[in-house]
GROMACS .gro file of C-alpha atoms in nm:
model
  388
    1UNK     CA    1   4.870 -14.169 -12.305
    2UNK     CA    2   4.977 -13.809 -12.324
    3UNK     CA    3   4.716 -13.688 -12.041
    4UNK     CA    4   4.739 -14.004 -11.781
    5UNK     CA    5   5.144 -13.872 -11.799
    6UNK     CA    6   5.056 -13.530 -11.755
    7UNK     CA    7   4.812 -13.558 -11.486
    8UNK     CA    8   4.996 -13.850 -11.345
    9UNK     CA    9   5.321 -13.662 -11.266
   10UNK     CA   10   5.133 -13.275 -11.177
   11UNK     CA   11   4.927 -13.464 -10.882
   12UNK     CA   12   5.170 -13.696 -10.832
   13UNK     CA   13   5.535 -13.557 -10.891
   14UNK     CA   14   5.786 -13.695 -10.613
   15UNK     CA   15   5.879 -13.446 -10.395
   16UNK     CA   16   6.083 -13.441 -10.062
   17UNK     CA   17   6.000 -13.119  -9.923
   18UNK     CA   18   6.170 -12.968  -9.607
   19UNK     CA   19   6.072 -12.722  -9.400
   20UNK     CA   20   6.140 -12.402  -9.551
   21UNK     CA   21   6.059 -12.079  -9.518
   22UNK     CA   22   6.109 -11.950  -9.873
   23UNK     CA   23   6.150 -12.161 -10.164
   24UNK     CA   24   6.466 -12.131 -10.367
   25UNK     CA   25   6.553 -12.033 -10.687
   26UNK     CA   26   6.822 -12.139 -10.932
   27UNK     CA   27   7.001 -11.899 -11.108
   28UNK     CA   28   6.784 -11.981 -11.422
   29UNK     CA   29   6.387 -11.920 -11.268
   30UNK     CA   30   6.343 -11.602 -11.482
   31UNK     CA   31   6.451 -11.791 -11.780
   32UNK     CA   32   6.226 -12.084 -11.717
   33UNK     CA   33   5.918 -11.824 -11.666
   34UNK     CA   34   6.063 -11.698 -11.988
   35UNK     CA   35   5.988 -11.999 -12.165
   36UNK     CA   36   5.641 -12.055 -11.988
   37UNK     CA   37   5.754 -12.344 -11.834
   38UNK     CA   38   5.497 -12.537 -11.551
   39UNK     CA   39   5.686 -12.467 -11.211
   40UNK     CA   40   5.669 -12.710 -10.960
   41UNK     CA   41   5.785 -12.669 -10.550
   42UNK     CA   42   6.006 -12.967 -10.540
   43UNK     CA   43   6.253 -12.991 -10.247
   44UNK     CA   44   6.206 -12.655 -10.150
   45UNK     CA   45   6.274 -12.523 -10.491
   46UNK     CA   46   6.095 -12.361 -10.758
   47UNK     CA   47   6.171 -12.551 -11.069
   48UNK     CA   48   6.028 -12.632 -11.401
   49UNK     CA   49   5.829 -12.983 -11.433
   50UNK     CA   50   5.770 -12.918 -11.824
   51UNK     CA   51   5.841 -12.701 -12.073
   52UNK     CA   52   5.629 -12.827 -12.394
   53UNK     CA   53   5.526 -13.157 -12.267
   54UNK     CA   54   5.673 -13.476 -12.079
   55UNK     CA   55   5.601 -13.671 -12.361
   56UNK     CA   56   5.822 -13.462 -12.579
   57UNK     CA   57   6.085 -13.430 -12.346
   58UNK     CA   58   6.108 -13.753 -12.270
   59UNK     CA   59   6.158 -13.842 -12.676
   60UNK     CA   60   6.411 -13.551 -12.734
   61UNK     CA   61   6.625 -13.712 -12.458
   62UNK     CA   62   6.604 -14.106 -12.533
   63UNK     CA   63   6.629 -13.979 -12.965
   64UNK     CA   64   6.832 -13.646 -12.942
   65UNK     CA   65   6.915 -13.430 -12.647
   66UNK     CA   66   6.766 -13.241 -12.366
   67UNK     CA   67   6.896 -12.972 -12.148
   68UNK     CA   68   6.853 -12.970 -11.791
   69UNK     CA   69   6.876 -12.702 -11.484
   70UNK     CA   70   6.957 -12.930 -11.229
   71UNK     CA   71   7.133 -12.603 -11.011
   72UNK     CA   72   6.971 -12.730 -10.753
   73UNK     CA   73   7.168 -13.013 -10.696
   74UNK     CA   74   7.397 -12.965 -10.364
   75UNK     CA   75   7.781 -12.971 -10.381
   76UNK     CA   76   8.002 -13.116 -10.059
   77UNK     CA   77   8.374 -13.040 -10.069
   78UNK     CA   78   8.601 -13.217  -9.846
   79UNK     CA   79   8.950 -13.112  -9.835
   80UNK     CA   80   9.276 -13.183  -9.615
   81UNK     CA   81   9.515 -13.438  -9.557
   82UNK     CA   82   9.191 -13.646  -9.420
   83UNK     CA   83   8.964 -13.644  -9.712
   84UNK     CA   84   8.996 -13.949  -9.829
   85UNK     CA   85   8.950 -14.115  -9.478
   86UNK     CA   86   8.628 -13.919  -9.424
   87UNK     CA   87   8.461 -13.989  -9.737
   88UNK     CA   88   8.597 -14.383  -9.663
   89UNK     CA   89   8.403 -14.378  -9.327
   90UNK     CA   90   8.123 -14.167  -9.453
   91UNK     CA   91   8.006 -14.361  -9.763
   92UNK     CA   92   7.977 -14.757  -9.857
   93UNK     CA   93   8.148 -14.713 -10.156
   94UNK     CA   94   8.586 -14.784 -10.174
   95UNK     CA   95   8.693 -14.431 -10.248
   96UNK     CA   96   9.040 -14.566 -10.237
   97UNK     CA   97   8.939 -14.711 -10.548
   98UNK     CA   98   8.953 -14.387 -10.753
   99UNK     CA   99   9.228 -14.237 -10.936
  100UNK     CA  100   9.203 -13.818 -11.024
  101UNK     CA  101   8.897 -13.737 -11.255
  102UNK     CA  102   8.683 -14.039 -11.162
  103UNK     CA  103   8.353 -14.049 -10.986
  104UNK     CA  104   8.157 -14.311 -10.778
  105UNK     CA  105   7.806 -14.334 -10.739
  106UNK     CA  106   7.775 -14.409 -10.359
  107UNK     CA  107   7.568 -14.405 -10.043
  108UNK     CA  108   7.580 -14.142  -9.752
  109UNK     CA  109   7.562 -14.406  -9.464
  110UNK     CA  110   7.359 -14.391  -9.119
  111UNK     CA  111   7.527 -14.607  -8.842
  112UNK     CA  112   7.185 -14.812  -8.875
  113UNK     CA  113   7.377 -14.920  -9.268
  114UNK     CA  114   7.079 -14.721  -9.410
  115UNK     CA  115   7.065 -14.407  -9.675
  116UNK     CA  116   7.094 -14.049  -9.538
  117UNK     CA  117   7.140 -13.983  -9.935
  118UNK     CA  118   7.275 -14.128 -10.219
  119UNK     CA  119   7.493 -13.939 -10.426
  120UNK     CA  120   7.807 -13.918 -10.687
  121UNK     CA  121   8.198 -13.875 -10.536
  122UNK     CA  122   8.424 -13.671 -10.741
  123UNK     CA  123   8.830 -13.699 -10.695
  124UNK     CA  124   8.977 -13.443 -10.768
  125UNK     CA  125   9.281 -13.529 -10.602
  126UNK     CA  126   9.382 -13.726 -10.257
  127UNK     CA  127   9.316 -13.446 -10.038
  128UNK     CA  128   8.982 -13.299 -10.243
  129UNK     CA  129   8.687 -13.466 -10.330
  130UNK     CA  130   8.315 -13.293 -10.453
  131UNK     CA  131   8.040 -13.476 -10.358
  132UNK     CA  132   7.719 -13.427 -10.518
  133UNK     CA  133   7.419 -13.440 -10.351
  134UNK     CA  134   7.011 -13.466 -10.365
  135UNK     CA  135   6.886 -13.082 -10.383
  136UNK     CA  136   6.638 -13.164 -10.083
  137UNK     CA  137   6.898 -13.317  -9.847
  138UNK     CA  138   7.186 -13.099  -9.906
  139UNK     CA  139   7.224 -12.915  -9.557
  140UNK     CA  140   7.133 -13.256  -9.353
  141UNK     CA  141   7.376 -13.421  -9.557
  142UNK     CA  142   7.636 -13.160  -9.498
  143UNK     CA  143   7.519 -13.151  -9.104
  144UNK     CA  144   7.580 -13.584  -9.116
  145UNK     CA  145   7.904 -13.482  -9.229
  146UNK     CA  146   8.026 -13.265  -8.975
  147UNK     CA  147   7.897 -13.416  -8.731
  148UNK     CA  148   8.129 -13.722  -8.817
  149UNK     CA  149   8.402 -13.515  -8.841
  150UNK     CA  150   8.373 -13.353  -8.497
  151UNK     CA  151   8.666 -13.163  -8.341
  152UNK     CA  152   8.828 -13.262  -8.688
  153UNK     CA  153   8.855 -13.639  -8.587
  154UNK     CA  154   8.978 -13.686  -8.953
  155UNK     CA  155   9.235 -13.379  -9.029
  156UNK     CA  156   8.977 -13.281  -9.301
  157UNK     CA  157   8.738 -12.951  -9.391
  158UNK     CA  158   8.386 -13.018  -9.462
  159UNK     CA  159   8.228 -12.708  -9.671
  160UNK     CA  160   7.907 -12.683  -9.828
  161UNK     CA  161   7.962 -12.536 -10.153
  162UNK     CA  162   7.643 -12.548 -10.291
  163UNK     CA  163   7.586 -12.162 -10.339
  164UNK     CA  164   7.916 -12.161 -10.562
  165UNK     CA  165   7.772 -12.373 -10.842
  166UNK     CA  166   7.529 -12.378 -11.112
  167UNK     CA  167   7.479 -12.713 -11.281
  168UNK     CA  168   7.341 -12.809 -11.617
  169UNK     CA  169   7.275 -13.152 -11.777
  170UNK     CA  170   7.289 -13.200 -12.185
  171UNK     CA  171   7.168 -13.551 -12.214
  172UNK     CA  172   7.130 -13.793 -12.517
  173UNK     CA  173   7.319 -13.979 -12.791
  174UNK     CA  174   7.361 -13.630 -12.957
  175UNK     CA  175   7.513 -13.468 -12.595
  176UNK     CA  176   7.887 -13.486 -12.672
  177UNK     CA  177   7.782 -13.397 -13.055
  178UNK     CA  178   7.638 -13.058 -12.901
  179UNK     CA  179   7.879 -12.960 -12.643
  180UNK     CA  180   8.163 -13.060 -12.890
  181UNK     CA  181   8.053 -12.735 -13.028
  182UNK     CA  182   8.116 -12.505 -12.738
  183UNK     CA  183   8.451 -12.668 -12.577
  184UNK     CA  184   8.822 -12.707 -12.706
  185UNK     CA  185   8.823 -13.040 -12.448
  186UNK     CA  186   8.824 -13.365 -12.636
  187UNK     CA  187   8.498 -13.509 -12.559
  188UNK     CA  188   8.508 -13.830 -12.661
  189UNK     CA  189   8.835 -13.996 -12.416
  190UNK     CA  190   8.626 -13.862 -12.129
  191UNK     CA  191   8.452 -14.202 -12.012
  192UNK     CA  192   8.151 -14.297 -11.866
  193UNK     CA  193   8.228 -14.173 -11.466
  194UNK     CA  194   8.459 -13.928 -11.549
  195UNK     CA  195   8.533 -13.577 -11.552
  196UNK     CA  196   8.752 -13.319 -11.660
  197UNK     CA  197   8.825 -12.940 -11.598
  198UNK     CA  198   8.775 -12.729 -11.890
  199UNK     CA  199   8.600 -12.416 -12.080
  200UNK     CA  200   8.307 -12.425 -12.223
  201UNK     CA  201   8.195 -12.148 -12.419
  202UNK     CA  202   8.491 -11.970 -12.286
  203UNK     CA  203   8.339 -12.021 -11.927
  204UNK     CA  204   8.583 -12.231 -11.635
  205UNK     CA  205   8.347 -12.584 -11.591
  206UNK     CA  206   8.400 -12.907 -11.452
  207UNK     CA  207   8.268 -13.109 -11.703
  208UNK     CA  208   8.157 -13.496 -11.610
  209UNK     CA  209   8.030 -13.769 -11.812
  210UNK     CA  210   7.721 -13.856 -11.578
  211UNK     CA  211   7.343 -13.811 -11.584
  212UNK     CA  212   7.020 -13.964 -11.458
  213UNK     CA  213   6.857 -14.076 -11.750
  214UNK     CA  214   6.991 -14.365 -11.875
  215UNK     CA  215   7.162 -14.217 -12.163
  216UNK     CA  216   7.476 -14.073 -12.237
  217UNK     CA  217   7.502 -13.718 -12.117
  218UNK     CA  218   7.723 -13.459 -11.933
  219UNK     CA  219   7.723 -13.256 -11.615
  220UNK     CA  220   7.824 -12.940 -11.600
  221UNK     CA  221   7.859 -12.735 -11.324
  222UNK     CA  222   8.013 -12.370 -11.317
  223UNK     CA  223   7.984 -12.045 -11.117
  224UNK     CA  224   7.591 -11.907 -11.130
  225UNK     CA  225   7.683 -11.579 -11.260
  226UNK     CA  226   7.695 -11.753 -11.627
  227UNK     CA  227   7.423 -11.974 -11.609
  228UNK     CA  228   7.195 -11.764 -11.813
  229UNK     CA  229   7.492 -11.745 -12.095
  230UNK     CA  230   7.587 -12.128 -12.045
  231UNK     CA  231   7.170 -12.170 -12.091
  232UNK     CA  232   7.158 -11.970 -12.416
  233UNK     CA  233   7.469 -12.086 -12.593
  234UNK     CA  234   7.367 -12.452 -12.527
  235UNK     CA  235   7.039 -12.399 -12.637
  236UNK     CA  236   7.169 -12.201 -12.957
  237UNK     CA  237   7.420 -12.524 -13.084
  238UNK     CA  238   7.218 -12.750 -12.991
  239UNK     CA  239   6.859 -12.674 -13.158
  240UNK     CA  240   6.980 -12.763 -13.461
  241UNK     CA  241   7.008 -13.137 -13.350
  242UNK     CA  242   6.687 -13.111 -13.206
  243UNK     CA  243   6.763 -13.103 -12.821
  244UNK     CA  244   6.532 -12.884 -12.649
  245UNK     CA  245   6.475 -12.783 -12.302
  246UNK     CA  246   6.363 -13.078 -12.002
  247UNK     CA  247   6.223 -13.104 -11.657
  248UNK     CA  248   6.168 -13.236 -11.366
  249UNK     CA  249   5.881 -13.453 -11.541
  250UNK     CA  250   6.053 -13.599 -11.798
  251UNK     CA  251   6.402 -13.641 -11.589
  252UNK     CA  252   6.151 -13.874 -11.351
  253UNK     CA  253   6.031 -14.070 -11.637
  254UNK     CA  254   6.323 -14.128 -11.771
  255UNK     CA  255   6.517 -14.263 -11.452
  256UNK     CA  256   6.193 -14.478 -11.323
  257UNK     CA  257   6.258 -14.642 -11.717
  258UNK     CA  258   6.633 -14.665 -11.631
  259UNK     CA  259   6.580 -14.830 -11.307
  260UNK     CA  260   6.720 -14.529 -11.104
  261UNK     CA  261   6.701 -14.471 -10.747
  262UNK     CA  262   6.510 -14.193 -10.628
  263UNK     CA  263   6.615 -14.049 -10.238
  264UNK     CA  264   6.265 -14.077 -10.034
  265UNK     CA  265   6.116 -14.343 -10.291
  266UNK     CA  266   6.333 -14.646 -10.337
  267UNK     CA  267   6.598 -14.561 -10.071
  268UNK     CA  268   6.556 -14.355  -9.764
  269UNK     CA  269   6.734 -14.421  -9.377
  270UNK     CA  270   6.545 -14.766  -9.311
  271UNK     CA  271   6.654 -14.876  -9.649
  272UNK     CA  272   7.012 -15.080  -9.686
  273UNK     CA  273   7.212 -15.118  -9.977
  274UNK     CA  274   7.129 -15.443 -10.011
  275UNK     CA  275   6.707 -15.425  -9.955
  276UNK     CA  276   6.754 -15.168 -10.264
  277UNK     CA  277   6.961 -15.384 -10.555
  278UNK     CA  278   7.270 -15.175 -10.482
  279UNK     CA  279   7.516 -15.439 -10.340
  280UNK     CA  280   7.737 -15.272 -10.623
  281UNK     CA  281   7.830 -14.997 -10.448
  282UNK     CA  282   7.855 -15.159 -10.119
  283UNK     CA  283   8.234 -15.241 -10.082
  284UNK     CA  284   8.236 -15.425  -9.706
  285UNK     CA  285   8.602 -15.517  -9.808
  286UNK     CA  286   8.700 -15.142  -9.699
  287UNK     CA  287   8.535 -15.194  -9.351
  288UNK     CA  288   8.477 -15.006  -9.112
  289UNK     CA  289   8.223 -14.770  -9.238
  290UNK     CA  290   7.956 -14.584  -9.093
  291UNK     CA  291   7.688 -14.920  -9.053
  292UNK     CA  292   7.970 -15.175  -9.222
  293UNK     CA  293   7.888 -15.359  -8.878
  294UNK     CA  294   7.484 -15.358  -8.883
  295UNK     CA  295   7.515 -15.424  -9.297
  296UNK     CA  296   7.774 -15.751  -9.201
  297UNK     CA  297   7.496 -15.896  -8.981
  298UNK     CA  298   7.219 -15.853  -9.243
  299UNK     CA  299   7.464 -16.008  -9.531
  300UNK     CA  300   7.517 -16.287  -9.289
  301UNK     CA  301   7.168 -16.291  -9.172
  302UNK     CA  302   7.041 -16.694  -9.213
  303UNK     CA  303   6.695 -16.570  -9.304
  304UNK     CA  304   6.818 -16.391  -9.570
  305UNK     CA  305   6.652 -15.990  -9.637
  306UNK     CA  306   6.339 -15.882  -9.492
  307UNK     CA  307   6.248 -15.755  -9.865
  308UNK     CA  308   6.379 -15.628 -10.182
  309UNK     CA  309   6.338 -15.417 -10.457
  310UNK     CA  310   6.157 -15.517 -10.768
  311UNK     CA  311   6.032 -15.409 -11.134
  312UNK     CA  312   5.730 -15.434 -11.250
  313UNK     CA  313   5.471 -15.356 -11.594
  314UNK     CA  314   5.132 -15.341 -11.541
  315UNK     CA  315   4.931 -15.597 -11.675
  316UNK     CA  316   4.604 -15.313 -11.801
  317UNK     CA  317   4.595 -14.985 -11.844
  318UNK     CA  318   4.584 -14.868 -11.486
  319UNK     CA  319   4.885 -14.715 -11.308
  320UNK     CA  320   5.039 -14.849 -10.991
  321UNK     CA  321   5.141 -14.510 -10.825
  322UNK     CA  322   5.379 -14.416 -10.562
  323UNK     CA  323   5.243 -14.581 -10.246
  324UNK     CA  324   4.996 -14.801 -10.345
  325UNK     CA  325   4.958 -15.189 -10.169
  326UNK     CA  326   5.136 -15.438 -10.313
  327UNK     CA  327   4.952 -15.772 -10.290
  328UNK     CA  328   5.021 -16.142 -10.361
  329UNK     CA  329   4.833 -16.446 -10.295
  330UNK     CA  330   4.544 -16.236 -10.171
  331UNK     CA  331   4.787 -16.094  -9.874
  332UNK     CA  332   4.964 -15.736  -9.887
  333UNK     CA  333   5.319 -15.799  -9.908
  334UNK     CA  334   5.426 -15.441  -9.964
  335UNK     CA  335   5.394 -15.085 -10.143
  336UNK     CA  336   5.482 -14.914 -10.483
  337UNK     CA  337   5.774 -14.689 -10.414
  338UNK     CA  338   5.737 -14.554 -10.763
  339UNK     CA  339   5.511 -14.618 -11.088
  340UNK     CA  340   5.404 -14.408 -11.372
  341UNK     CA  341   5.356 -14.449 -11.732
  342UNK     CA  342   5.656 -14.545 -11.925
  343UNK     CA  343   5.711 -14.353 -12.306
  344UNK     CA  344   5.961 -14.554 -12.455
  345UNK     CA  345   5.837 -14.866 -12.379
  346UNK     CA  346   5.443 -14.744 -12.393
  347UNK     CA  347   5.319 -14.918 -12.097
  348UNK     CA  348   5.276 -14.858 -11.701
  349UNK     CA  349   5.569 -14.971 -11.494
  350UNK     CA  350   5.715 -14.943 -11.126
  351UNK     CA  351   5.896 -15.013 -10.878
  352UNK     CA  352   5.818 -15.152 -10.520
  353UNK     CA  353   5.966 -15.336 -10.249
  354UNK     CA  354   5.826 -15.720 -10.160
  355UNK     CA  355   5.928 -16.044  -9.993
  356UNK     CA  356   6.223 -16.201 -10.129
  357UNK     CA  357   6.036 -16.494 -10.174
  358UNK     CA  358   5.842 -16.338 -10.410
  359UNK     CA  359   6.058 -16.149 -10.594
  360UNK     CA  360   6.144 -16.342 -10.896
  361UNK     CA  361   6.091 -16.246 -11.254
  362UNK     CA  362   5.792 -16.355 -11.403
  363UNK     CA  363   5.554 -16.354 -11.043
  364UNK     CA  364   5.191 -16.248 -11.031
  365UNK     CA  365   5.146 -15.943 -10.810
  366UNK     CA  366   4.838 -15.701 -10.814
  367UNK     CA  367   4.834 -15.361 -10.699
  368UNK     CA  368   4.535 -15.212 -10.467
  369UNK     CA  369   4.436 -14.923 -10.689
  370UNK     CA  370   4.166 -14.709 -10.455
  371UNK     CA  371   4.036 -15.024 -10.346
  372UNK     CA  372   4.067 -15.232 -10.687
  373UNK     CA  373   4.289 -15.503 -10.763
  374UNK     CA  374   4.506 -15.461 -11.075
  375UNK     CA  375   4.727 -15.719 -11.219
  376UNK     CA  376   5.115 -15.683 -11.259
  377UNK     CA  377   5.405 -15.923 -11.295
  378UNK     CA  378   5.756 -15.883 -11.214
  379UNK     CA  379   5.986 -15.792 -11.473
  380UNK     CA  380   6.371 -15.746 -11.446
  381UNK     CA  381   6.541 -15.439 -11.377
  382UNK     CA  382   6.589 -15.195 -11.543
  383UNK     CA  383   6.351 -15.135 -11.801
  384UNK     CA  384   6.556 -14.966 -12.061
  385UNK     CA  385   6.904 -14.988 -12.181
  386UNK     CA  386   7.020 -14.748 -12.423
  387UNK     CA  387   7.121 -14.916 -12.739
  388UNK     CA  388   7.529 -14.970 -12.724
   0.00000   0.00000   0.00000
């Protein structure tokens, strides 16, 4: 098991990479060379895909704690008297929803009602929010923005604050144990989608109650001048419990096990809200929104979805990767958007979009593997839930 994950995520690691010149660096590379870590180009940026192993990573986070750079996340701040009326026409979530301190997992709209990203809304207050956004879509994002905003159409500034923030992720059921340590902020009233301002380790942090592995976890995300501090002191309370440093490898294993969208896989801009499972965060009682009208017709649409996204486990030992047919009946019905080896549940699983016809729990699919049909069936989503 531990090679077919190793050599299924270093030739096969899902990347969205842009155009760019030079690849980027979070504050933290030297530290990650430091630690020997295997460095990966993903999204334009150099970051580490393993430190000692995906397998052990992977553990540390679903039975302890893992640390994660994830500086090169994008931040979006929208300010003015208008924020809350851009974000509202922007995204398919109901911002007007949120009260100070809470965030929304939501979708950065196209007026065709598809993804130009997905990404988390802070409120801060009525006239700030902090939208975080996918490290390789963070200046067309930001460009999508403005461009709605022309002439300032909604009394709002758009800035792209990425360069202003480092961002780390403790992650696990021992998380708020090990940050407890390093903050005089009551951990445990900060809920699941909500954040706080606050020191930690006597550096100024927003500090949210988020992640991207399925487990409970914090966000932290601070000026990059103290990331290599923030790094170190984390590291130093939380060895002890057993946390240890994570990358990109495990952070993808983990999500594909929690069901998690990943920008360019599951979702992308010919993908709506509803094709992908995420009528959750569609609210079309706020319309209009940017696609409210095209996503109104396909809701209403008497023929129902063109297709929709499913889990499935591997019925053998093979692994249904990222792109692969999706067959059924003898016919190819669609493709793997992603698939890999799952270590908690020690089997090969994925995700991929079919027929809705099709889509039920329990049906026989195969996927064309180089030529070979290999049996799967379609399991519900997600694959793990953390134990409440």
């Amino acid at each position: 098991m531990l090679i077919s994950i190793v050599s299924h995520y270093v030739s096969n690691f899902p990347v969205n990479t842009p155009a760019i010149a030079e690849i980027r660096k979070t504050a933290l590379n030297a530290v990650h060379r430091r630690l020997n870590a295997r460095m990966v180009n993903f999204g334009g940026w150099d970051m580490p895909l393993e430190y000692s192993g995906i397998l052990a990573e992977h553990d540390a986070v679903r039975h302890r704690a893992g640390l994660f750079d994830v500086s090169h996340m994008g931040e979006i701040e929208i300010t003015g008297p208008g924020a809350q009326s851009l974000v509202q026409w922007i995204s398919c979530n109901n911002a007007a929803k949120l009260i100070d301190g809470q965030i929304q997992y939501s979708g950065l709209m196209t007026s065709r009602g598809t993804f130009v990203d997905d990404l988390l809304v802070h409120k801060i207050s009525d006239t700030h929010y902090m939208l975080c956004v996918n490290a390789s879509n963070q200046d067309a994002d930001y460009a999508h923005i403005v461009a709605q905003n022309i002439n300032g159409k909604f009394d709002a500034k758009v800035e792209n604050t990425s360069p202003r923030y480092s961002q780390l992720a403790v992650q696990g059921p021992r998380a708020a144990e090990i940050l407890q340590k390093l903050t005089p902020v009551a951990l445990a009233p900060i809920r699941y989608y909500y954040f706080t301002f606050g020191q930690v380790s006597g550096i100024d942090c927003l500090i949210a109650r988020t992640g991207y592995t399925g487990e409970d976890g914090f966000e932290i995300y601070f000026a990059p001048e103290h990331s290599e501090k923030l790094w170190n002191d984390l590291m130093a309370a939380g060895s002890p419990l057993g946390m240890i440093p994570a990358g990109l490898g495990a952070r993808n294993t983990l999500r594909l096990e929690a069901g998690m969208c990943l920008y360019g896989h599951e979702i992308d801009d010919t993908t709506t809200p509803w094709e992908a499972g995420l009528a959750w965060i569609c609210k079309m009682e706020k319309a209009p929104f940017l696609g409210s009208d095209v996503l109104a017709a396909q809701k209403a649409n008497a023929h129902g979805l063109p297709r929709k996204l499913v889990g499935f486990e591997m019925l053998d030992k093979r692994i249904g990767r990222d792109g692969y047919p999706v067959d059924a009946a003898g016919k190819e019905v669609g493709r793997v958007t992603s698939g890999g080896p799952s270590p908690s549940l020690k089997k090969n699983i994925g995700m991929a979009y079919v027929p809705p016809g099709i889509s039920a729990a329990g049906t026989d699919l195969s996927i064309d593997i180089r030529g070979q049909k290999a049996a799967a069936r379609i399991i519900p989503l997600p694959f793990y839930k953390r134990p409440q």
